Coordinates of C-alpha atoms in Angstrom, one line a residue:
M1 CA 0.0 0.0 0.0
K2 CA 1.3 3.4 -0.9
L3 CA -0.5 6.7 -1.1
T4 CA -0.3 10.5 -0.6
I5 CA -3.0 12.4 1.2
E6 CA -3.6 15.9 2.5
R7 CA -3.0 16.1 6.3
S8 CA -6.3 17.9 7.0
D9 CA -8.3 15.3 5.0
L10 CA -6.6 12.4 6.8
L11 CA -7.0 14.1 10.2
N12 CA -10.7 14.8 9.7
A13 CA -11.4 11.2 8.7
L14 CA -9.3 9.8 11.6
S15 CA -11.0 12.1 14.1
H16 CA -14.4 10.6 13.0
V17 CA -13.3 7.0 13.7
Q18 CA -10.5 6.8 16.3
N19 CA -12.7 7.7 19.3
V20 CA -14.5 4.4 18.9
V21 CA -11.3 2.5 19.8
E22 CA -11.1 1.6 23.5
R23 CA -7.7 2.7 24.9
R24 CA -7.3 -0.6 26.9
N25 CA -7.9 -3.7 24.8
T26 CA -7.2 -7.3 25.5
I27 CA -7.5 -8.0 21.8
P28 CA -4.6 -6.1 20.1
I29 CA -6.3 -5.7 16.7
L30 CA -9.2 -3.7 18.3
S31 CA -6.6 -1.0 19.2
N32 CA -6.0 -0.5 15.5
V33 CA -7.6 1.3 12.7
L34 CA -8.1 -0.4 9.3
L35 CA -6.6 1.5 6.4
Q36 CA -7.8 0.5 2.9
A37 CA -6.4 2.3 -0.1
S38 CA -8.1 1.9 -3.5
K39 CA -9.4 3.9 -6.5
G40 CA -8.4 7.4 -5.4
E41 CA -9.5 7.1 -1.7
L42 CA -8.4 6.0 1.7
K43 CA -11.1 4.3 3.8
L44 CA -10.6 4.1 7.5
T45 CA -12.5 1.8 9.9
A46 CA -12.4 1.4 13.7
T47 CA -14.5 -0.8 16.0
D48 CA -14.9 -2.2 19.5
L49 CA -17.2 -4.9 18.2
D50 CA -20.3 -3.1 19.6
I51 CA -19.8 0.1 17.5
E52 CA -18.1 0.7 14.2
A53 CA -17.1 4.0 12.6
V54 CA -16.1 4.3 8.9
D55 CA -14.9 7.4 7.0
S56 CA -12.9 8.0 3.8
A57 CA -10.9 10.7 2.2
D58 CA -9.5 11.5 -1.3
A59 CA -6.0 10.3 -1.8
K60 CA -3.4 9.7 -4.6
V61 CA -3.1 5.9 -4.4
S62 CA 0.0 4.6 -6.2
A63 CA -0.3 1.1 -4.7
E64 CA -3.6 -0.4 -3.5
G65 CA -3.7 -2.4 -0.3
A66 CA -4.9 -2.7 3.3
I67 CA -3.3 -2.7 6.7
T68 CA -4.1 -1.9 10.3
A69 CA -2.1 0.5 12.5
P70 CA -2.5 1.8 16.1
A71 CA -5.4 4.2 16.0
G72 CA -4.4 6.5 18.9
T73 CA -0.7 6.8 17.9
L74 CA -1.6 7.4 14.2
F75 CA -4.1 10.1 15.1
D76 CA -1.6 11.8 17.4
V77 CA 1.2 11.7 14.8
I78 CA -1.0 13.2 12.1
R79 CA -2.4 15.8 14.5
K80 CA 1.1 17.0 15.3
L81 CA 2.2 17.3 11.7
P82 CA 2.3 20.9 10.3
A83 CA -1.0 22.2 8.8
G84 CA -1.1 21.9 5.0
A85 CA 1.4 19.0 4.9
E86 CA 1.3 16.3 2.3
V87 CA 1.4 13.0 4.1
E88 CA 2.8 9.8 2.4
L89 CA 1.7 6.5 3.8
E90 CA 3.5 3.3 2.8
T91 CA 3.7 -0.3 4.1
Q92 CA 7.1 -1.8 4.2
P93 CA 7.0 -5.4 2.8
D94 CA 10.1 -6.6 4.7
N95 CA 9.0 -5.6 8.2
Q96 CA 5.3 -4.9 7.6
R97 CA 5.6 -1.5 9.3
L98 CA 3.6 1.6 8.2
T99 CA 5.9 4.4 7.2
I100 CA 4.6 8.0 7.5
R101 CA 6.5 10.8 5.8
A102 CA 5.6 14.5 5.7
G103 CA 8.3 17.0 4.9
R104 CA 11.3 16.2 7.2
S105 CA 9.2 14.1 9.5
H106 CA 9.5 10.3 9.3
F107 CA 7.6 7.8 11.5
E108 CA 7.3 4.0 11.5
L109 CA 4.3 2.3 13.2
P110 CA 3.8 -1.4 13.9
T111 CA 0.9 -3.0 12.0
L112 CA -1.3 -6.1 12.1
P113 CA -2.8 -7.8 9.0
A114 CA -6.0 -6.4 7.6
S115 CA -7.4 -10.0 7.3
D116 CA -7.5 -10.2 11.2
F117 CA -9.8 -7.1 11.4
Q118 CA -13.5 -7.8 12.1
T119 CA -16.1 -5.5 10.6
M120 CA -19.8 -5.4 11.6
S121 CA -22.5 -6.8 9.2
S122 CA -25.4 -4.7 8.1
D123 CA -29.0 -5.7 8.9
D124 CA -31.8 -5.9 6.4
G125 CA -35.3 -4.6 6.9
A126 CA -34.3 -1.4 8.6
T127 CA -36.5 1.7 9.0
S128 CA -34.7 4.5 7.1
F129 CA -35.2 8.2 7.1
S130 CA -33.4 11.5 6.6
V131 CA -33.3 14.2 9.3
D132 CA -31.7 17.6 9.5
A133 CA -28.4 17.2 11.3
K134 CA -29.1 20.2 13.6
D135 CA -32.5 18.7 14.6
F136 CA -31.0 15.4 15.4
A137 CA -28.2 17.0 17.4
R138 CA -30.8 18.9 19.4
L139 CA -32.6 15.6 20.2
I140 CA -29.4 14.3 21.6
D141 CA -28.3 17.4 23.4
K142 CA -31.6 17.9 25.2
T143 CA -31.7 14.4 26.6
R144 CA -28.3 12.6 26.9
F145 CA -27.3 14.3 30.2
A146 CA -30.0 12.2 31.9
I147 CA -28.6 8.8 30.7
S148 CA -28.0 6.5 33.7
T149 CA -24.5 5.4 34.5
E150 CA -25.7 2.4 36.6
E151 CA -24.5 -0.7 34.8
T152 CA -27.0 -2.9 36.6
R153 CA -29.9 -1.0 35.0
Y154 CA -28.4 -1.4 31.6
Y155 CA -31.7 -0.6 29.8
L156 CA -31.3 3.0 31.0
N157 CA -27.7 3.3 29.7
G158 CA -28.8 5.0 26.5
V159 CA -31.3 7.2 24.8
Y160 CA -34.7 5.8 23.8
L161 CA -35.5 6.8 20.2
H162 CA -38.9 6.2 18.8
G163 CA -41.8 7.5 16.7
V164 CA -45.0 8.5 18.5
K165 CA -48.1 10.6 18.1
T166 CA -48.7 13.5 20.4
D167 CA -52.0 14.1 22.2
D168 CA -53.3 16.1 19.3
G169 CA -52.4 13.4 16.8
N170 CA -49.2 14.8 15.3
P171 CA -46.4 12.3 14.6
V172 CA -43.1 13.2 16.2
L173 CA -39.6 11.6 16.5
R174 CA -38.8 11.6 20.2
T175 CA -35.8 10.9 22.4
V176 CA -36.1 10.1 26.1
A177 CA -33.4 9.5 28.7
T178 CA -33.7 8.8 32.5
D179 CA -31.7 7.6 35.4
G180 CA -34.6 7.1 37.7
H181 CA -34.0 10.4 39.5
R182 CA -34.7 12.7 36.5
L183 CA -36.1 12.4 33.0
A184 CA -35.5 14.4 29.8
L185 CA -37.7 14.3 26.7
A186 CA -37.3 16.1 23.4
E187 CA -39.1 15.7 20.1
I188 CA -39.2 17.1 16.5
P189 CA -41.9 16.7 13.8
A190 CA -41.4 13.1 12.5
P191 CA -39.3 13.0 9.3
K192 CA -40.8 11.0 6.5
G193 CA -40.3 7.3 7.2
S194 CA -39.8 7.7 11.0
E195 CA -43.5 7.9 12.0
N196 CA -43.8 4.3 12.9
L197 CA -40.3 3.7 14.3
E198 CA -40.4 1.1 17.0
G199 CA -38.6 2.2 20.2
V200 CA -34.9 1.4 20.4
I201 CA -32.3 2.1 23.0
V202 CA -29.2 3.7 21.6
P203 CA -26.1 3.1 23.9
R204 CA -24.4 6.1 25.5
K205 CA -21.2 5.7 23.6
A206 CA -23.0 5.5 20.2
V207 CA -25.0 8.6 21.2
A208 CA -21.7 10.5 21.9
E209 CA -20.1 9.3 18.7
A210 CA -23.1 10.2 16.6
R211 CA -23.2 13.6 18.1
R212 CA -19.5 14.1 17.3
L213 CA -20.0 12.8 13.8
I214 CA -22.8 15.2 12.8
D215 CA -21.3 18.3 14.4
A216 CA -19.8 19.6 11.2
V217 CA -22.6 18.5 8.9
D218 CA -24.8 21.1 7.3
G219 CA -27.9 19.5 5.9
D220 CA -29.5 16.1 6.2
I221 CA -28.1 12.9 7.6
E222 CA -29.4 9.4 7.0
I223 CA -30.5 7.1 9.8
A224 CA -31.4 3.4 9.5
V225 CA -32.7 1.4 12.5
S226 CA -33.2 -2.4 12.6
D227 CA -34.1 -4.7 15.5
T228 CA -30.4 -4.9 16.6
K229 CA -28.5 -2.0 15.0
I230 CA -28.6 1.7 14.2
V231 CA -26.7 3.2 11.3
V232 CA -26.0 7.0 11.0
R233 CA -24.6 8.3 7.7
A234 CA -23.2 11.8 7.6
G235 CA -21.6 12.6 4.3
R236 CA -18.9 9.9 3.7
A237 CA -18.8 8.9 7.4
V238 CA -20.9 6.0 8.6
L239 CA -21.5 5.0 12.3
T240 CA -22.9 1.6 13.0
S241 CA -23.8 0.5 16.6
K242 CA -25.5 -2.4 18.3
L243 CA -28.7 -1.4 20.2
I244 CA -29.3 -2.1 23.9
D245 CA -31.3 -5.3 24.1
G246 CA -33.8 -4.4 26.8
S247 CA -37.2 -2.8 27.5
F248 CA -37.3 0.9 28.2
P249 CA -39.7 1.7 31.0
D250 CA -43.1 3.3 30.3
Y251 CA -41.8 6.9 30.8
S252 CA -45.3 8.5 30.2
R253 CA -46.4 7.3 33.7
V254 CA -43.6 9.4 35.2
I255 CA -44.4 12.7 33.6
P256 CA -46.7 14.7 35.9
K257 CA -50.1 15.6 34.5
G258 CA -51.7 17.6 37.3
N259 CA -49.0 19.8 38.7
D260 CA -50.7 23.2 39.1
K261 CA -48.3 25.2 41.3
K262 CA -46.3 27.3 38.9
L263 CA -42.9 28.9 39.6
V264 CA -41.3 31.2 37.0
V265 CA -37.7 32.3 37.7
D266 CA -34.9 34.0 35.8
N267 CA -33.0 31.0 34.6
K268 CA -29.4 32.5 34.6
A269 CA -29.9 33.9 38.1
F270 CA -31.4 30.6 39.3
E271 CA -28.5 28.6 37.8
A272 CA -25.9 30.9 39.4
A273 CA -27.6 30.9 42.8
V274 CA -27.9 27.0 42.8
D275 CA -24.2 26.8 41.9
R276 CA -23.2 29.2 44.8
V277 CA -25.3 27.6 47.6
S278 CA -24.4 24.0 46.6
T279 CA -20.8 24.9 47.2
V280 CA -21.4 23.9 50.9
S281 CA -23.7 21.0 50.2
A282 CA -22.7 17.4 51.1
E283 CA -21.0 15.9 48.1
R284 CA -23.0 12.7 47.9
S285 CA -26.6 14.1 48.0
R286 CA -25.8 17.7 46.8
S287 CA -29.2 18.5 48.3
V288 CA -30.7 22.1 47.9
K289 CA -33.9 23.1 49.5
M290 CA -36.2 25.4 47.5
S291 CA -38.6 27.4 49.7
L292 CA -41.5 28.9 47.6
S293 CA -43.6 31.8 48.8
E294 CA -45.5 34.6 47.0
G295 CA -43.1 36.5 44.7
K296 CA -40.0 34.8 46.2
L297 CA -37.8 31.7 46.0
T298 CA -35.2 30.9 48.6
L299 CA -32.4 28.4 48.0
A300 CA -30.8 26.9 51.1
V301 CA -28.2 24.3 52.1
N302 CA -27.7 23.4 55.7
H303 CA -25.2 20.6 56.6
A304 CA -23.7 19.9 60.0
E305 CA -20.3 19.1 58.6
T306 CA -19.9 21.2 55.4
G307 CA -21.7 24.4 56.4
A308 CA -24.8 26.4 55.4
G309 CA -25.7 28.8 52.7
N310 CA -28.8 30.5 51.3
E311 CA -29.8 32.9 48.6
E312 CA -33.1 34.7 47.8
L313 CA -34.4 35.2 44.3
E314 CA -37.3 37.2 42.9
A315 CA -39.8 34.8 41.3
E316 CA -43.4 34.6 40.0
Y317 CA -45.2 32.3 42.4
G318 CA -48.8 32.7 43.6
S319 CA -49.7 29.3 45.2
D320 CA -49.4 28.0 48.7
A321 CA -46.0 28.2 50.4
M322 CA -44.0 25.0 49.9
E323 CA -40.5 23.6 50.6
I324 CA -39.1 21.0 48.3
G325 CA -35.5 19.6 47.9
F326 CA -33.6 18.6 44.8
N327 CA -30.1 17.4 43.8
A328 CA -28.1 20.5 42.9
K329 CA -26.3 18.9 40.0
Y330 CA -29.6 17.8 38.4
L331 CA -31.0 21.4 38.8
L332 CA -27.9 22.7 37.1
D333 CA -28.0 20.2 34.3
I334 CA -31.6 21.1 33.5
A335 CA -31.0 24.9 33.8
G336 CA -28.2 24.4 31.2
Q337 CA -30.8 23.1 28.7
I338 CA -33.2 26.0 29.1
E339 CA -32.8 28.5 26.2
A340 CA -35.4 31.0 27.4
E341 CA -34.7 33.8 29.9
T342 CA -37.0 32.2 32.4
A343 CA -37.5 28.6 33.6
E344 CA -41.0 27.3 34.5
F345 CA -41.3 24.8 37.4
M346 CA -44.7 23.0 37.8
F347 CA -45.1 21.5 41.3
N348 CA -47.8 19.4 43.0
D349 CA -46.4 18.7 46.5
P350 CA -43.0 18.2 48.2
A351 CA -43.1 14.5 47.7
S352 CA -44.1 14.5 44.0
P353 CA -41.9 14.9 40.9
A354 CA -41.6 18.4 39.4
L355 CA -42.1 19.2 35.8
V356 CA -39.6 21.8 34.3
L357 CA -40.4 23.6 31.1
D358 CA -38.6 25.9 28.7
P359 CA -41.0 28.7 27.7
S360 CA -39.2 29.1 24.3
D361 CA -39.3 25.4 23.5
D362 CA -42.5 23.4 24.1
S363 CA -41.0 20.3 22.5
A364 CA -38.7 19.6 25.5
R365 CA -39.7 18.5 29.0
Y366 CA -37.8 17.6 32.1
V367 CA -38.9 15.7 35.2
L368 CA -37.1 15.9 38.6
M369 CA -37.7 13.6 41.5
P370 CA -37.5 15.5 44.9
L371 CA -35.2 14.7 47.8
R372 CA -36.1 14.8 51.5
V373 CA -34.8 17.9 53.1

């Protein structure tokens, strides 16, 4: 294999695939990226056997061939080469090393045979649709912070993606994530072909890689979902991931329907105040007490060992006085998603979950379970 390629093109393609590779691997070949040179392009593939990323870049190929090289090292070498450099890649037949030349720089990396590299098969019968990259990025951004990190509840370790009809009959494409303490939901009008998408759970790592992949895309991406896999196509890049084999809980039962006590507060001021008072909260629970009274919200932390703090905010509230506690980190995570100047909290009582709404975005909802304070 021998080829010449622009450093920026190679770096861009490598950046799309190398994050899939696990840094610590018991199977050496899984630490490598597959390089395949043919017909004027270099194709790169990386996998951890659960997720696979493929991208390609234009190259001047003088000798076709395929080899695998350490993904992390190759990425770091190319990243540190001067901008605008022409990079020459060549495999040495005598020692099977990959030679990298750019200007006065010269590197040799160990390789493993391309024949040992495993690629993921594609599934037939998938549901396919096109969706605007920015819309899909929004579905991810509005929900992924609520993905559970508890491995025992593996069915919560991803984002639930599905087609559903709203109460007024409009089909939407919806994402939901929950860790049992909070829930995030976002939706967009269903792209053609996604209206009847059966619910699938996309793993956390695949969600992160898909988000990274579509970051630079302007326009539509293609998504195909089968019973066991999801495929995201963005330009020349393709991400394939296994789905989580499990049943996502009936989240609709968790979303409060009758919360009628409404609090409206300046979101930036609220976020900053929560951040300040939580400085003295106990690290494990990060509990903050919200005291609601007419026209006023008081945030307070009182812990025997770490100290006490409180802050008062102006707020719109006209219902009965109430005290309710929440995890400070969860409050900050949701405040970070609110795009309007104000955040709306809908309460029922101190023991019931609260509904948080963004006045500027009625297609996103957040649910927070209270803490005892």
